[in-house]
Short mmCIF file of C-alpha atoms in Angstrom, two decimals:
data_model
loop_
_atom_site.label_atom_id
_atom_site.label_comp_id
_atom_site.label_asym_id
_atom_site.label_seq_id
_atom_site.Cartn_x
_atom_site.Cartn_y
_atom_site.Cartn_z
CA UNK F 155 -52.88 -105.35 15.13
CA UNK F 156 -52.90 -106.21 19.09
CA UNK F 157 -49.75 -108.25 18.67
CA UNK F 158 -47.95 -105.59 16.59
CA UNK F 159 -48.49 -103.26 18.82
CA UNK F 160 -47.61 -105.22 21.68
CA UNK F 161 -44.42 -106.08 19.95
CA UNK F 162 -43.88 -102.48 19.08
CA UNK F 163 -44.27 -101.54 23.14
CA UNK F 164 -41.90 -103.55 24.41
CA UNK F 165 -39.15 -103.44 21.47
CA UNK F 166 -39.46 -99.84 22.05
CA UNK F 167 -39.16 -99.92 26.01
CA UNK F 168 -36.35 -102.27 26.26
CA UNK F 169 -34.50 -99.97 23.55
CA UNK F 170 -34.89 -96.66 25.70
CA UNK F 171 -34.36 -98.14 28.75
CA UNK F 172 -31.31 -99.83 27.26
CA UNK F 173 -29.45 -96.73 25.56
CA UNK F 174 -30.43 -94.24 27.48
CA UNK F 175 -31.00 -95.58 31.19
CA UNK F 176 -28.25 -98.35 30.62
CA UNK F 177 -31.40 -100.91 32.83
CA UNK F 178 -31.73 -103.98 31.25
CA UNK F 179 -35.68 -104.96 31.35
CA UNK F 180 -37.34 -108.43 31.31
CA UNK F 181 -40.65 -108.81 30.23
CA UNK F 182 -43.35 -111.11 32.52
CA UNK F 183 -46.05 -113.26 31.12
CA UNK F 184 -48.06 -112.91 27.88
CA UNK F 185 -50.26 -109.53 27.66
CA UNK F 186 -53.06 -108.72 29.35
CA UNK F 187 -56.34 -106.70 28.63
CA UNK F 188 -56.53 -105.45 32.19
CA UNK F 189 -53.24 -103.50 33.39
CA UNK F 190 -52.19 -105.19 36.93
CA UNK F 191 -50.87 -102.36 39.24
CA UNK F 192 -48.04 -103.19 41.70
CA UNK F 193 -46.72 -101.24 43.88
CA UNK F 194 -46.54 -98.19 42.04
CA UNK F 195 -46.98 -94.71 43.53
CA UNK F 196 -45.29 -92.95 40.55
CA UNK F 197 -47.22 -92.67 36.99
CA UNK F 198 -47.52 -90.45 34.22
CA UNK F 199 -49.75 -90.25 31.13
CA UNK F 200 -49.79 -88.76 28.09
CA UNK F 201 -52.34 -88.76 25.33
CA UNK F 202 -51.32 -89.65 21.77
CA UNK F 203 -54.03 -88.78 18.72
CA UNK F 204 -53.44 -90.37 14.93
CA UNK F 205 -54.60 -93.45 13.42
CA UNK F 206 -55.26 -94.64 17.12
CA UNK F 207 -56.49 -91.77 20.11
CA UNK F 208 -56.36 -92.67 23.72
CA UNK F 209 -53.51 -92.72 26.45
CA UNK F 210 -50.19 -94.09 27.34
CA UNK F 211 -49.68 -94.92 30.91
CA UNK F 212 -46.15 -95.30 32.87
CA UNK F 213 -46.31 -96.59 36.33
CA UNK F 214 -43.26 -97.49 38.52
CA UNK F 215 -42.33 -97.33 42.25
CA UNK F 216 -40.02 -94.46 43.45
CA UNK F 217 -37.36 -96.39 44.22
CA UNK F 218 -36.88 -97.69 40.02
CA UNK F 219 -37.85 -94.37 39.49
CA UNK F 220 -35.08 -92.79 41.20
CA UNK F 221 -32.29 -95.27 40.07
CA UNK F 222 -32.96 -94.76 36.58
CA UNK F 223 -33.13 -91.00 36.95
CA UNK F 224 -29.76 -91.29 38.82
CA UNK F 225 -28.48 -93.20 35.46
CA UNK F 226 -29.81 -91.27 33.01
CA UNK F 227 -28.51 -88.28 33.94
CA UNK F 228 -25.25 -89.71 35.23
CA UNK F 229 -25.71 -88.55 38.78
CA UNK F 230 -25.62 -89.76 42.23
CA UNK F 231 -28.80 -91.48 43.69
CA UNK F 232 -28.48 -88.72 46.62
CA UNK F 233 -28.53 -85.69 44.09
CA UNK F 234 -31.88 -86.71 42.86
CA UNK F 235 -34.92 -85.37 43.79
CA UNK F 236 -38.46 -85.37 43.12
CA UNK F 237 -38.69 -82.84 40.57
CA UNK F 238 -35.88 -84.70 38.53
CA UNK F 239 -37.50 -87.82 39.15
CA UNK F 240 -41.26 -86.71 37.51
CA UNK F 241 -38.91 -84.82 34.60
CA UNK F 242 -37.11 -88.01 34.33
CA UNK F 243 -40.50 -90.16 34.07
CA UNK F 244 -42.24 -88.09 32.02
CA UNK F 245 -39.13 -87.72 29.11
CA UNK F 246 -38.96 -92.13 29.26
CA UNK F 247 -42.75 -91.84 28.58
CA UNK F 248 -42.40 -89.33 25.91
CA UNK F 249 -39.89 -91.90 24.75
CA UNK F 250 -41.76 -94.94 25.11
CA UNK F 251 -44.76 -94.09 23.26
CA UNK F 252 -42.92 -92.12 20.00
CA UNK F 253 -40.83 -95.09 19.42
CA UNK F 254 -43.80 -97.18 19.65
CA UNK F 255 -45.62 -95.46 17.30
CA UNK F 256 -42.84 -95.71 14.88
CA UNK F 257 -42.01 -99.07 15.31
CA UNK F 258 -46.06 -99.76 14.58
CA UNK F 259 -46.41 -97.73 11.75
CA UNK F 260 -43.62 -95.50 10.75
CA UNK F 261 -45.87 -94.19 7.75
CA UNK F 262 -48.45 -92.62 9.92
CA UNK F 263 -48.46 -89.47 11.86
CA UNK F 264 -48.86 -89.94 15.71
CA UNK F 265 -49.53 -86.88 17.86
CA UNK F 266 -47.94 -86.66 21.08
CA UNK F 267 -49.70 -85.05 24.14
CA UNK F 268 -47.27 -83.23 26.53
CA UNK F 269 -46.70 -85.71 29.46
CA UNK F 270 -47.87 -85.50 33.28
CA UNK F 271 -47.37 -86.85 36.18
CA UNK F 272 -51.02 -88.32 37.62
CA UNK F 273 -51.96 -89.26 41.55
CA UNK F 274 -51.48 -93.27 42.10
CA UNK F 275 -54.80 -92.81 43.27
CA UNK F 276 -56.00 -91.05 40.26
CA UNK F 277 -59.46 -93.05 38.89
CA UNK F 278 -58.72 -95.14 36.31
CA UNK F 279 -59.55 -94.34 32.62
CA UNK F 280 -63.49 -96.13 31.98
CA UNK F 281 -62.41 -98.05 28.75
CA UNK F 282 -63.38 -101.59 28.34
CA UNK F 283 -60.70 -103.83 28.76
CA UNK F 284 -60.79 -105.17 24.74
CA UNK F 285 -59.31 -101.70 24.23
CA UNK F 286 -56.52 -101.64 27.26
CA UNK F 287 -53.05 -103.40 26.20
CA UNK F 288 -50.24 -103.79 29.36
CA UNK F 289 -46.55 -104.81 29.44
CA UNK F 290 -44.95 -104.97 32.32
CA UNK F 291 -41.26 -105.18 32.91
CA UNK F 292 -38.64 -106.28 35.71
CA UNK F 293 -35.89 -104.60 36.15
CA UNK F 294 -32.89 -105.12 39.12
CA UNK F 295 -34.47 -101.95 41.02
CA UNK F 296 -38.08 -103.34 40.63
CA UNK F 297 -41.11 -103.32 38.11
CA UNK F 298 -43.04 -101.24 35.24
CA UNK F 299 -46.01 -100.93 33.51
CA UNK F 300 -46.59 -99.40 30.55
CA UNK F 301 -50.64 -99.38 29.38
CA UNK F 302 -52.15 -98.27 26.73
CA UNK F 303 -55.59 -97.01 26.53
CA UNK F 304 -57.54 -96.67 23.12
CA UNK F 305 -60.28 -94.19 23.19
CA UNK F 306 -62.23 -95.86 20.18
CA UNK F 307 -62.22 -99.72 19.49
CA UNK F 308 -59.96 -99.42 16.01
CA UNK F 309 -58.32 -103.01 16.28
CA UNK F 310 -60.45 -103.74 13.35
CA UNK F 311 -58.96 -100.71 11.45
CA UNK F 312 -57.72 -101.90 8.25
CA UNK F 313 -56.24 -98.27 7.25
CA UNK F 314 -53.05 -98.64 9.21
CA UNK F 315 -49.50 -99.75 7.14
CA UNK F 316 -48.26 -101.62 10.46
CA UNK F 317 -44.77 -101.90 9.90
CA UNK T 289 -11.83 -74.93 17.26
CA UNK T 290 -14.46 -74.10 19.56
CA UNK T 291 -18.05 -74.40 19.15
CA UNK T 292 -21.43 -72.81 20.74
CA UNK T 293 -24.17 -75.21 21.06
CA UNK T 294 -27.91 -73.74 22.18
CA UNK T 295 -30.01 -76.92 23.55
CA UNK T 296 -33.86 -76.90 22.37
CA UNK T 297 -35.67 -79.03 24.71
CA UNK T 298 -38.57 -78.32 27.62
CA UNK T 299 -37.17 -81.36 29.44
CA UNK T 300 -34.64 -80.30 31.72
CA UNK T 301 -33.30 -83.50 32.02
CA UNK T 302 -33.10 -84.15 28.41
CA UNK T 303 -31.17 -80.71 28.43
CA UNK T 304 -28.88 -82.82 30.90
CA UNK T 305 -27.96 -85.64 29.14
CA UNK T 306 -27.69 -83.66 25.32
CA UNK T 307 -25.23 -81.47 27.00
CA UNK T 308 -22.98 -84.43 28.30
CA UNK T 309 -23.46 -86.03 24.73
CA UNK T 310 -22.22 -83.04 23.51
CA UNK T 311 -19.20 -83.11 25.96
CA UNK T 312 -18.15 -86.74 25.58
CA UNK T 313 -18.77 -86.28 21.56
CA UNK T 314 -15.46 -84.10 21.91
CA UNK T 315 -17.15 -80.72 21.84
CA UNK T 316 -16.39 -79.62 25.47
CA UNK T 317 -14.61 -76.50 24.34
CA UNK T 318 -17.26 -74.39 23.41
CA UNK T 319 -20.43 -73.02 25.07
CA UNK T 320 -23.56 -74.56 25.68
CA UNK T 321 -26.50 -72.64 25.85
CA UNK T 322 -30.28 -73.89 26.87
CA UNK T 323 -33.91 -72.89 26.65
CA UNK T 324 -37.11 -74.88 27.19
CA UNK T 325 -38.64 -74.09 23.87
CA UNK T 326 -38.61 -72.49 20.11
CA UNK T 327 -39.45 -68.75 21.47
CA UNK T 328 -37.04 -68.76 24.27
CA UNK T 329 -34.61 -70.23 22.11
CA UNK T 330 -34.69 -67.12 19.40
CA UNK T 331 -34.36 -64.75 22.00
CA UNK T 332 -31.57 -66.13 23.12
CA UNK T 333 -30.12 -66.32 19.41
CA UNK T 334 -30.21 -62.91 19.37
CA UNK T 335 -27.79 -62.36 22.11
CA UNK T 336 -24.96 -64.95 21.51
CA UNK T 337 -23.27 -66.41 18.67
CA UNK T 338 -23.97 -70.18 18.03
CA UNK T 339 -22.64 -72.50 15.34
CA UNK T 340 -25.63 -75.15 15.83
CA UNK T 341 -28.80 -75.49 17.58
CA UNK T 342 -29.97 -78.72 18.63
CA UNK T 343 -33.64 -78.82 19.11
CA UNK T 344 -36.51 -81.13 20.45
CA UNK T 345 -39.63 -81.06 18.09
CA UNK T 346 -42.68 -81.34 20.09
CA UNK T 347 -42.61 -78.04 22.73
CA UNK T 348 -45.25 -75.89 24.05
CA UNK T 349 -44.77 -72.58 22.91
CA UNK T 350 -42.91 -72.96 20.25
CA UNK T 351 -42.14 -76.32 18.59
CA UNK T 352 -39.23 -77.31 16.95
CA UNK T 353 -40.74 -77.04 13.52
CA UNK T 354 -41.77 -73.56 14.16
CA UNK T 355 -38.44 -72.94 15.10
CA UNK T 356 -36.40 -74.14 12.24
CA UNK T 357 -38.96 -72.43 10.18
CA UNK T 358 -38.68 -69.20 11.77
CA UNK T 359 -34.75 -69.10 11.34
CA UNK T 360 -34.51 -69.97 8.32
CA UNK T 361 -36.43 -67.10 7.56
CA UNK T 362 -34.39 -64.53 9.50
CA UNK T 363 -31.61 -63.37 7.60
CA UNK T 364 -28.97 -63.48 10.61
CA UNK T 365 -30.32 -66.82 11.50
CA UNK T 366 -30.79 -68.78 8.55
CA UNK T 367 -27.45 -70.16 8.31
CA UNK T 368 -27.34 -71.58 11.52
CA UNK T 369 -27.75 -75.41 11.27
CA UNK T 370 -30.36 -77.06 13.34
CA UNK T 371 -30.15 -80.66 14.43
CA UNK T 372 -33.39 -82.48 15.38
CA UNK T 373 -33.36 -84.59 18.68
CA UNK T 374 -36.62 -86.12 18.74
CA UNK T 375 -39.16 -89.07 19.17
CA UNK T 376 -40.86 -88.20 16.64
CA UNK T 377 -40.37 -91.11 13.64
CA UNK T 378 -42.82 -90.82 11.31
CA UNK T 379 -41.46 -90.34 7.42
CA UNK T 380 -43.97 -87.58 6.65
CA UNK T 381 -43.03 -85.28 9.74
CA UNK T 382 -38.65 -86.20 8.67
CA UNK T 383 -39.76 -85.16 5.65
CA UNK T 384 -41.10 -82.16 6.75
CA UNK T 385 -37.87 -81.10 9.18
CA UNK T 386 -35.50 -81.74 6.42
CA UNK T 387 -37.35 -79.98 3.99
CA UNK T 388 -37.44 -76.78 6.08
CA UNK T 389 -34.34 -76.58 6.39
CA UNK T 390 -32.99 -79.30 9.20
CA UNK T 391 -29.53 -80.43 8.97
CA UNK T 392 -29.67 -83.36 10.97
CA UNK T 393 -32.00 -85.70 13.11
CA UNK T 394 -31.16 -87.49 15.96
CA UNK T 395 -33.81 -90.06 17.23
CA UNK T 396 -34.68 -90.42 20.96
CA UNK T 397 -33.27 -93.11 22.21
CA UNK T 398 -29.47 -92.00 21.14
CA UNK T 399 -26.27 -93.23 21.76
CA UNK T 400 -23.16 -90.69 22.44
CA UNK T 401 -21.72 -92.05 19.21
CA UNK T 402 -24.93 -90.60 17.34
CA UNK T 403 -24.41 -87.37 18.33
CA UNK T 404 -20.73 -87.35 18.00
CA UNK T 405 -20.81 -88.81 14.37
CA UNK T 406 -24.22 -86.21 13.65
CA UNK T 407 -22.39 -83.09 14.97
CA UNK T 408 -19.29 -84.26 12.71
CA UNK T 409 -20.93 -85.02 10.15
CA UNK T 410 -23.14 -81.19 9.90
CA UNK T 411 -20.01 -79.01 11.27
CA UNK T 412 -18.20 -80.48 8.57
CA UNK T 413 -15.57 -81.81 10.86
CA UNK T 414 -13.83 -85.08 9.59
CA UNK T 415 -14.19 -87.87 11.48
CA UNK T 416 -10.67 -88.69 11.95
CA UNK T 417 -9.76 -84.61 12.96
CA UNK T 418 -10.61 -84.91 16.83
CA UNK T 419 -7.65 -83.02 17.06
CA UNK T 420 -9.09 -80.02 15.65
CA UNK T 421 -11.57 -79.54 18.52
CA UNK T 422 -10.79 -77.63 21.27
CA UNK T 423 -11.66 -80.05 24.01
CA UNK T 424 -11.07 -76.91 26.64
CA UNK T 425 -9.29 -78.08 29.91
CA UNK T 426 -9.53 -81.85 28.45
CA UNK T 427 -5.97 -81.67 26.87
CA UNK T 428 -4.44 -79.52 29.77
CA UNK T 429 -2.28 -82.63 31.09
CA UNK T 430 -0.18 -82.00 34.43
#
């Protein structure tokens, strides 16, 4: 189910970031268990409930942050600001987890937490690392990570239709 | 022919980029209208004529199921067709939108060409009638 879901992240993240932010994305190395953090003042979360519970995690510098706001809404990098730029990275998590969840298992129902932006220095979530799963991506204007966080240890959960 | 368009979406940048998609789908004639969710968005129904709503589902407030549902039970409103622009992919919840009463559902991530051939396809404009839009200052040509 790890590897699906895997799968399902990053199929889903190069597709957003494709279509709608026109940034082609490279994933590095296999998965890990334990999320490595660049440089990465910018994040948001959002919690997700369903077949799994826990929390999707977006972190990215400022400076990918603002060049794929400036894309994405087809502006110039100097009309961006900050509040644009957390909109902007809140939507592309929004986006990134409900097209992961459908690429995993488009027979289940996945509820989506409203998005928000959290403090680079915010603690991190106490879950083992069996129940953490990381991608991270390189793009031209830097790197992203996308974790997610499982609340409850359901990798053994036989219930799920994974697609 | 013109069209009104009212945008559904608490994402002001998703407002954004829907409203371009809406302009480069050959629609710039018209009005567009926005509100950051399903209450907001049937106040505003109440005070200007529009020919199709285009809504996000998951809103505080008011989501977008709430708001299809709650058209389609006002008598002014219920004819208005509401298109779906959301993340949301699972078969039970499309099943849901279309049986309320959803005309259309766009998936996040879209492509211009998805809501061009999606706002076509539930205006019941044929695909090969561009020329029937009004495109507003588009066709002016000094």
């Amino acid at each position: 189910m790890k590897d699906l879901l895997i799968a399902a992240m990053k199929t889903s993240i190069s597709e957003v970031l494709e279509t709608m932010f026109f940034c082609p994305l490279e994933f590095e190395g296999p998965p890990t268990g334990q999320a490595e953090v660049p440089d990465a003042p910018l994040a948001a979360r959002l919690a997700f409930t369903g077949p799994l519970a826990g929390v999707m995690q977006l972190q990215l510098s400022r400076g990918l942050a603002l060049s794929l706001t400036a894309d994405f809404l087809g502006v110039d990098r100097e009309a961006v600001d900050d509040l644009r730029i957390a909109e902007t990275v809140k939507e592309m998590l929004n986006m990134f987890a409900g097209n992961t969840f459908s690429r995993f298992d488009a027979g289940a129902v996945f509820d989506l937490g409203f998005p928000a932006m959290v403090g680079a220095d915010a603690p991190r979530l106490a879950t083992p690392a069996e129940n953490r799963l990381a991608v991270t991506g390189q793009t031209l204007h830097g790197p992203l990570e996308c974790e997610l966080i499982v609340e409850r240890n359901a990798w053994n959960c036989t219930e799920i239709s994974a697609s | 022919m013109a069209y009104n368009f009212l945008i559904v979406d608490d994402s002001p940048p998703v407002r954004t980029v829907v409203r371009k998609a809406i302009g480069a789908a050959g629609f710039a004639g018209g009005e567009v209208s926005e509100a950051a969710d399903g209450r907001a968005a049937l106040e505003l129904l109440k005070r200007k004529w529009i020919d199709l709503v285009l809504t996000d589902f998951n809103m505080p407030v008011m989501n977008g199921l709430e708001l299809i549902a709650a058209m389609k039970g006002d008598a002014d409103l219920g004819a208005i067709p509401v298109v779906v622009i959301t993340t949301e992919g699972s078969e039970e919840r499309v099943r849901e939108l279309l049986r309320l009463g959803a005309a259309g559902i766009i998936r996040k991530p879209f492509t211009i060409e998805q809501v061009r051939s999606t706002l076509f396809h539930v205006l019941g404009v044929p695909e090969n009638d561009e020329g029937s839009l009004d495109r507003g200052d588009e066709d002016l040509d000094f």
